[in-house]
Amino acid sequence: MPEEKYFLSLSCRNRPGIVAAVARCLFEGGANIREAHQHDDVETGTFFSRIGFNFVRGGDLDDMRRAFAAVGEEFGMTWYMRPVSLPQRVLVLVSRFDHCLADILYRWRIGELNMTIAGIVANYPRETYQHHDFDGIPFDYLPVTRETRAEQEAQLWRIVEERQVDLVILARYMQILSPELASRLAGRCINIHHSFLPGFKGARPYHQAHERGVKLIGATAHYVTGDLDEGPIIEQDVERVTHQDTPDALVRKGRDIERRVLSRALAWHLDGRVILNGRKTVVFRD
Amino acid sequence: MPEEKYFLSLSCRNRPGIVAAVARCLFEGGANIREAHQHDDVETGTFFSRIGFNFVRGGDLDDMRRAFAAVGEEFGMTWYMRPVSLPQRVLVLVSRFDHCLADILYRWRIGELNMTIAGIVANYPRETYQHHDFDGIPFDYLPVTRETRAEQEAQLWRIVEERQVDLVILARYMQILSPELASRLAGRCINIHHSFLPGFKGARPYHQAHERGVKLIGATAHYVTGDLDEGPIIEQDVERVTHQDTPDALVRKGRDIERRVLSRALAWHLDGRVILNGRKTVVFRD
Amino acid sequence: MPEEKYFLSLSCRNRPGIVAAVARCLFEGGANIREAHQHDDVETGTFFSRIGFNFVRGGDLDDMRRAFAAVGEEFGMTWYMRPVSLPQRVLVLVSRFDHCLADILYRWRIGELNMTIAGIVANYPRETYQHHDFDGIPFDYLPVTRETRAEQEAQLWRIVEERQVDLVILARYMQILSPELASRLAGRCINIHHSFLPGFKGARPYHQAHERGVKLIGATAHYVTGDLDEGPIIEQDVERVTHQDTPDALVRKGRDIERRVLSRALAWHLDGRVILNGRKTVVFRD
Amino acid sequence: MPEEKYFLSLSCRNRPGIVAAVARCLFEGGANIREAHQHDDVETGTFFSRIGFNFVRGGDLDDMRRAFAAVGEEFGMTWYMRPVSLPQRVLVLVSRFDHCLADILYRWRIGELNMTIAGIVANYPRETYQHHDFDGIPFDYLPVTRETRAEQEAQLWRIVEERQVDLVILARYMQILSPELASRLAGRCINIHHSFLPGFKGARPYHQAHERGVKLIGATAHYVTGDLDEGPIIEQDVERVTHQDTPDALVRKGRDIERRVLSRALAWHLDGRVILNGRKTVVFRD
């Protein structure tokens, strides 16, 4: 039987003694630290850490949580402790373009993403995705118009609650969440969108990028906030383009960037490697 | 004696027969085509080409130019023909930060950049650059304030004219050229500046990028136009940054990107690989 | 109706007049050149070109082919002319790992790859790939052992012939083709394999790379020849790894590199952008 | 006055309690941990850590070292503790090609590399480097032939000892150190060399890479061991090349890769971010 691994993720106001207190608590509870990252944001005075551990002398997670609660209290920490193998429950929202969905499904299937897919919600009907094997994952068709937005979001929220969803992925969902829903999902809703140097506002961004003659196109995965496309960035990447690339070619290359950026952001989130830091994130990459 | 190589760079309205006419003219003038790139911008209906050739049957550049003039006339071409080995005359403008200057000087010295440095102009005095061996390159200290801008630009322009400058490089010059000067230097003045996803306006961009928590920083080399930082893009590149990077670290990494982006743009321009296409460029990369 | 586009791909011994003759023939046949790449390998004296064109004055492909045959004859060219939209017939060979297969199927489905999948052949049974929608593509289970190799390859070859296969893709097929079969498929069989700096021979290469502590891992797509893993390279790419990456993590990252390198090589081959040049290739990238 | 920062770098056999003991010792000595990286190599059972700290309650480095010695003893650690601002003493060895030297000198001058250059040793005379401002750095011309190798290395070693050199950089030195000298400099001599996928043995590697038609070329910075080009890898990078690149172009692009790979490896070594792990390294990148 492979030994169970755990991780602790925490943030708090920095002050002397945190690492010593955390390390002592883990040690006394029978844990061996296998991996540790920490970051001290000197501007905000905030301390972040992710610690991977296992039990070497008969320790137990429940006991450890109880013991650690005192440390968390002392330093005013936001923290959680999980078995690495415990999958998060993820809801995938998708629209007409299914390239990110296809990528996520494949990676989930072969075990790259430590999650249970609690559902797929689309504003297009099931037949749009007929070539995908959803393999028993619940599918909900929730069309949305300007008029039905509030109602559709209520249905969405019901699904989130009923299925105990830990994380919502906007896998090219192409709909803007209301500030209320965005706020309820703060820190547990990831979006992917195109990004350019320089940036472009408005419709048909790949066409704008083409007209501007950019030599790189990119994508950004970020947590959703009320401020569209402006939430804390988790991951970004770019690809080189040339004068030969038509707008269609930019869209095609954009698909590749979007899916790899989203899948990285997702994997890191699921592994507890991403911690919110105000408007930005601390990412302890693998 | 290594044989002399030449290149022809051209653009014109596209219509059938251009390639046939160009190829026949070169062939009849004794040239052998060694390398050819072409691009057809279907949106604007413009045709671009760069052709490298040598003479295999006793041809001669002057004769070829005369013969080609008829082709150029027929198709309404913008074109030029040059020996590859003929260096362009380049003026380098620099301010306090000398990382791009250092890089350009080194590459020029070892023969990577096919140019003669016609002068270095700085708004800081010579001692700022005391560790550089200017090796006889004329240096002009032209300080500039808001009040003396017009006069300083007049001096600059005199240098450009007197020294028959083909290309002006703003190697982190940190001064905005007046629309008049920018316009006079259209297509022969290259600037380098930082670029981000998303973009940031205003002062201290690396600090803004740090506050926003971006995961990539970049730089853009472009031709200077009246519209600051918005001219036709020649080259862009990025580098990965993390939550650990301080604003100073971003500035340091930015230096590396800036110098490699500028030196690539410069080398391609000098090789006749960059052709203007309205607000953008065609770049026949090496 | 969108106008039909065509391309001409050719190679021959270089000598003056090729471009002029080709351009004149295309022009006289009513074609307009939309895109052209050429390369002159000065070491071997070989000339390569790919020309995209359409008919602007009522031309016709069959007439053009007849007319071009004389040019091809005159210069001793290897050449072909195809409608861009005419899909090649592709046979995909796969083994236990299906990440490249999944990627190819998805890109084919959304129209990124201009091909008809003439069949999927695997040395594992159909249920191994149960989550994939083969959508009517013929599937053949051809298990192979050392003893049955010859017989299995005979079956494979029959499939290639009966289904008029233009291209065979070894999508992580994990079997070495016999020199005879490799030779019969010369220039129309693409393989993907891991690559490292430095290289490693023998079994479990990702484990070897891990033991050596490399900081980059990569993959190479190449044409298959009798000399395993040594055929003409079409495309390569790498990804950064660190001391934290376990051999399993290298394998996971390797999957991503393998699928993107293979899909690029495949797309370029299908677009006639790859031309053999002895032990290497000329790739007119998009 | 900006506060002084320090770092502790350590490795030892892993066992429970290391982090707790280290953190307690630092805390009790008045240190605040600002930054920490650790790595647990499960295959060899070795633990690695780099901890950045400052003193918040009147602590002192000498006292801390004394206190930490007991922890080091208890866990059998290899460790050192240094002020971040204390420069290492570096000897640069160079041969005919000076691109890495130029890069290192520039970065050192603008403060990117935390080192004192204790000397430059070349097997070419001073005039080879006449365009460089050595700025008072001692220069030694130590030509070497097969016959004088032993004697030359003795001179080299004398310089290393007399100038209390911490680190030797082979900045394209192009000479193979004897196993004896390599062994004496174990872990404190960094070399840079070209790398390819696949690798090439023997002379003129860029020409071999060109003949093989590779699509990527790269460079590797590694610690020197008796086994040439096979020491623990610190950093690697690659650049894309095409069929258009001549061997000369590969050499030119190789220069860029070599200098950026070497300068990164050097900066990380100087910051105590690189720890040896048998045949490989742990690199806590910035």
PDB file of N, CA, C and O in Angstrom, chain B residues 137-158:
ATOM      1  N   ILE B 137      33.942  55.832 -32.362  1.00  0.00           N
ATOM      2  CA  ILE B 137      32.591  56.246 -32.762  1.00  0.00           C
ATOM      3  C   ILE B 137      32.327  57.647 -32.205  1.00  0.00           C
ATOM      4  O   ILE B 137      32.523  57.873 -31.009  1.00  0.00           O
ATOM      5  N   PRO B 138      31.863  58.577 -33.036  1.00  0.00           N
ATOM      6  CA  PRO B 138      31.564  59.920 -32.509  1.00  0.00           C
ATOM      7  C   PRO B 138      30.489  59.848 -31.426  1.00  0.00           C
ATOM      8  O   PRO B 138      29.505  59.119 -31.575  1.00  0.00           O
ATOM      9  N   PHE B 139      30.723  60.599 -30.344  1.00  0.00           N
ATOM     10  CA  PHE B 139      29.756  60.638 -29.252  1.00  0.00           C
ATOM     11  C   PHE B 139      29.262  62.067 -29.095  1.00  0.00           C
ATOM     12  O   PHE B 139      30.057  62.995 -29.029  1.00  0.00           O
ATOM     13  N   ASP B 140      27.955  62.254 -29.005  1.00  0.00           N
ATOM     14  CA  ASP B 140      27.415  63.591 -28.761  1.00  0.00           C
ATOM     15  C   ASP B 140      26.541  63.582 -27.524  1.00  0.00           C
ATOM     16  O   ASP B 140      25.630  62.769 -27.405  1.00  0.00           O
ATOM     17  N   TYR B 141      26.863  64.515 -26.647  1.00  0.00           N
ATOM     18  CA  TYR B 141      26.055  64.693 -25.434  1.00  0.00           C
ATOM     19  C   TYR B 141      25.028  65.779 -25.722  1.00  0.00           C
ATOM     20  O   TYR B 141      25.363  66.944 -25.857  1.00  0.00           O
ATOM     21  N   LEU B 142      23.782  65.384 -25.869  1.00  0.00           N
ATOM     22  CA  LEU B 142      22.719  66.353 -26.164  1.00  0.00           C
ATOM     23  C   LEU B 142      21.665  66.294 -25.067  1.00  0.00           C
ATOM     24  O   LEU B 142      20.650  65.604 -25.207  1.00  0.00           O
ATOM     25  N   PRO B 143      21.908  66.997 -23.959  1.00  0.00           N
ATOM     26  CA  PRO B 143      20.913  66.986 -22.898  1.00  0.00           C
ATOM     27  C   PRO B 143      19.623  67.608 -23.386  1.00  0.00           C
ATOM     28  O   PRO B 143      19.621  68.380 -24.338  1.00  0.00           O
ATOM     29  N   VAL B 144      18.548  67.266 -22.726  1.00  0.00           N
ATOM     30  CA  VAL B 144      17.265  67.743 -23.204  1.00  0.00           C
ATOM     31  C   VAL B 144      16.345  68.019 -22.014  1.00  0.00           C
ATOM     32  O   VAL B 144      16.329  67.270 -21.040  1.00  0.00           O
ATOM     33  N   THR B 145      15.660  69.134 -22.102  1.00  0.00           N
ATOM     34  CA  THR B 145      14.608  69.427 -21.124  1.00  0.00           C
ATOM     35  C   THR B 145      13.359  69.761 -21.926  1.00  0.00           C
ATOM     36  O   THR B 145      13.412  69.894 -23.152  1.00  0.00           O
ATOM     37  N   ARG B 146      12.271  69.927 -21.227  1.00  0.00           N
ATOM     38  CA  ARG B 146      11.038  70.278 -21.909  1.00  0.00           C
ATOM     39  C   ARG B 146      11.223  71.546 -22.757  1.00  0.00           C
ATOM     40  O   ARG B 146      10.715  71.648 -23.864  1.00  0.00           O
ATOM     41  N   GLU B 147      12.011  72.465 -22.223  1.00  0.00           N
ATOM     42  CA  GLU B 147      12.171  73.754 -22.909  1.00  0.00           C
ATOM     43  C   GLU B 147      13.085  73.632 -24.127  1.00  0.00           C
ATOM     44  O   GLU B 147      12.906  74.336 -25.116  1.00  0.00           O
ATOM     45  N   THR B 148      14.094  72.757 -24.023  1.00  0.00           N
ATOM     46  CA  THR B 148      15.097  72.702 -25.090  1.00  0.00           C
ATOM     47  C   THR B 148      14.826  71.587 -26.089  1.00  0.00           C
ATOM     48  O   THR B 148      15.647  71.334 -26.960  1.00  0.00           O
ATOM     49  N   ARG B 149      13.703  70.938 -25.947  1.00  0.00           N
ATOM     50  CA  ARG B 149      13.383  69.808 -26.822  1.00  0.00           C
ATOM     51  C   ARG B 149      13.551  70.151 -28.305  1.00  0.00           C
ATOM     52  O   ARG B 149      14.223  69.438 -29.055  1.00  0.00           O
ATOM     53  N   ALA B 150      12.928  71.247 -28.737  1.00  0.00           N
ATOM     54  CA  ALA B 150      12.931  71.581 -30.165  1.00  0.00           C
ATOM     55  C   ALA B 150      14.358  71.768 -30.659  1.00  0.00           C
ATOM     56  O   ALA B 150      14.755  71.246 -31.709  1.00  0.00           O
ATOM     57  N   GLU B 151      15.128  72.469 -29.872  1.00  0.00           N
ATOM     58  CA  GLU B 151      16.508  72.760 -30.257  1.00  0.00           C
ATOM     59  C   GLU B 151      17.346  71.469 -30.294  1.00  0.00           C
ATOM     60  O   GLU B 151      18.131  71.231 -31.207  1.00  0.00           O
ATOM     61  N   GLN B 152      17.140  70.642 -29.270  1.00  0.00           N
ATOM     62  CA  GLN B 152      17.893  69.389 -29.212  1.00  0.00           C
ATOM     63  C   GLN B 152      17.549  68.502 -30.396  1.00  0.00           C
ATOM     64  O   GLN B 152      18.414  67.870 -30.992  1.00  0.00           O
ATOM     65  N   GLU B 153      16.276  68.467 -30.759  1.00  0.00           N
ATOM     66  CA  GLU B 153      15.890  67.638 -31.904  1.00  0.00           C
ATOM     67  C   GLU B 153      16.456  68.187 -33.209  1.00  0.00           C
ATOM     68  O   GLU B 153      16.762  67.423 -34.127  1.00  0.00           O
ATOM     69  N   ALA B 154      16.610  69.509 -33.256  1.00  0.00           N
ATOM     70  CA  ALA B 154      17.219  70.104 -34.456  1.00  0.00           C
ATOM     71  C   ALA B 154      18.667  69.628 -34.576  1.00  0.00           C
ATOM     72  O   ALA B 154      19.142  69.293 -35.675  1.00  0.00           O
ATOM     73  N   GLN B 155      19.370  69.577 -33.433  1.00  0.00           N
ATOM     74  CA  GLN B 155      20.757  69.085 -33.448  1.00  0.00           C
ATOM     75  C   GLN B 155      20.791  67.623 -33.884  1.00  0.00           C
ATOM     76  O   GLN B 155      21.641  67.204 -34.658  1.00  0.00           O
ATOM     77  N   LEU B 156      19.869  66.884 -33.338  1.00  0.00           N
ATOM     78  CA  LEU B 156      19.769  65.460 -33.655  1.00  0.00           C
ATOM     79  C   LEU B 156      19.573  65.275 -35.160  1.00  0.00           C
ATOM     80  O   LEU B 156      20.232  64.455 -35.807  1.00  0.00           O
ATOM     81  N   TRP B 157      18.668  66.056 -35.685  1.00  0.00           N
ATOM     82  CA  TRP B 157      18.361  65.923 -37.100  1.00  0.00           C
ATOM     83  C   TRP B 157      19.559  66.302 -37.961  1.00  0.00           C
ATOM     84  O   TRP B 157      19.819  65.682 -38.994  1.00  0.00           O
ATOM     85  N   ARG B 158      20.307  67.334 -37.497  1.00  0.00           N
ATOM     86  CA  ARG B 158      21.516  67.716 -38.223  1.00  0.00           C
ATOM     87  C   ARG B 158      22.492  66.537 -38.272  1.00  0.00           C
ATOM     88  O   ARG B 158      23.089  66.245 -39.305  1.00  0.00           O
TER      89      ARG B 158
END
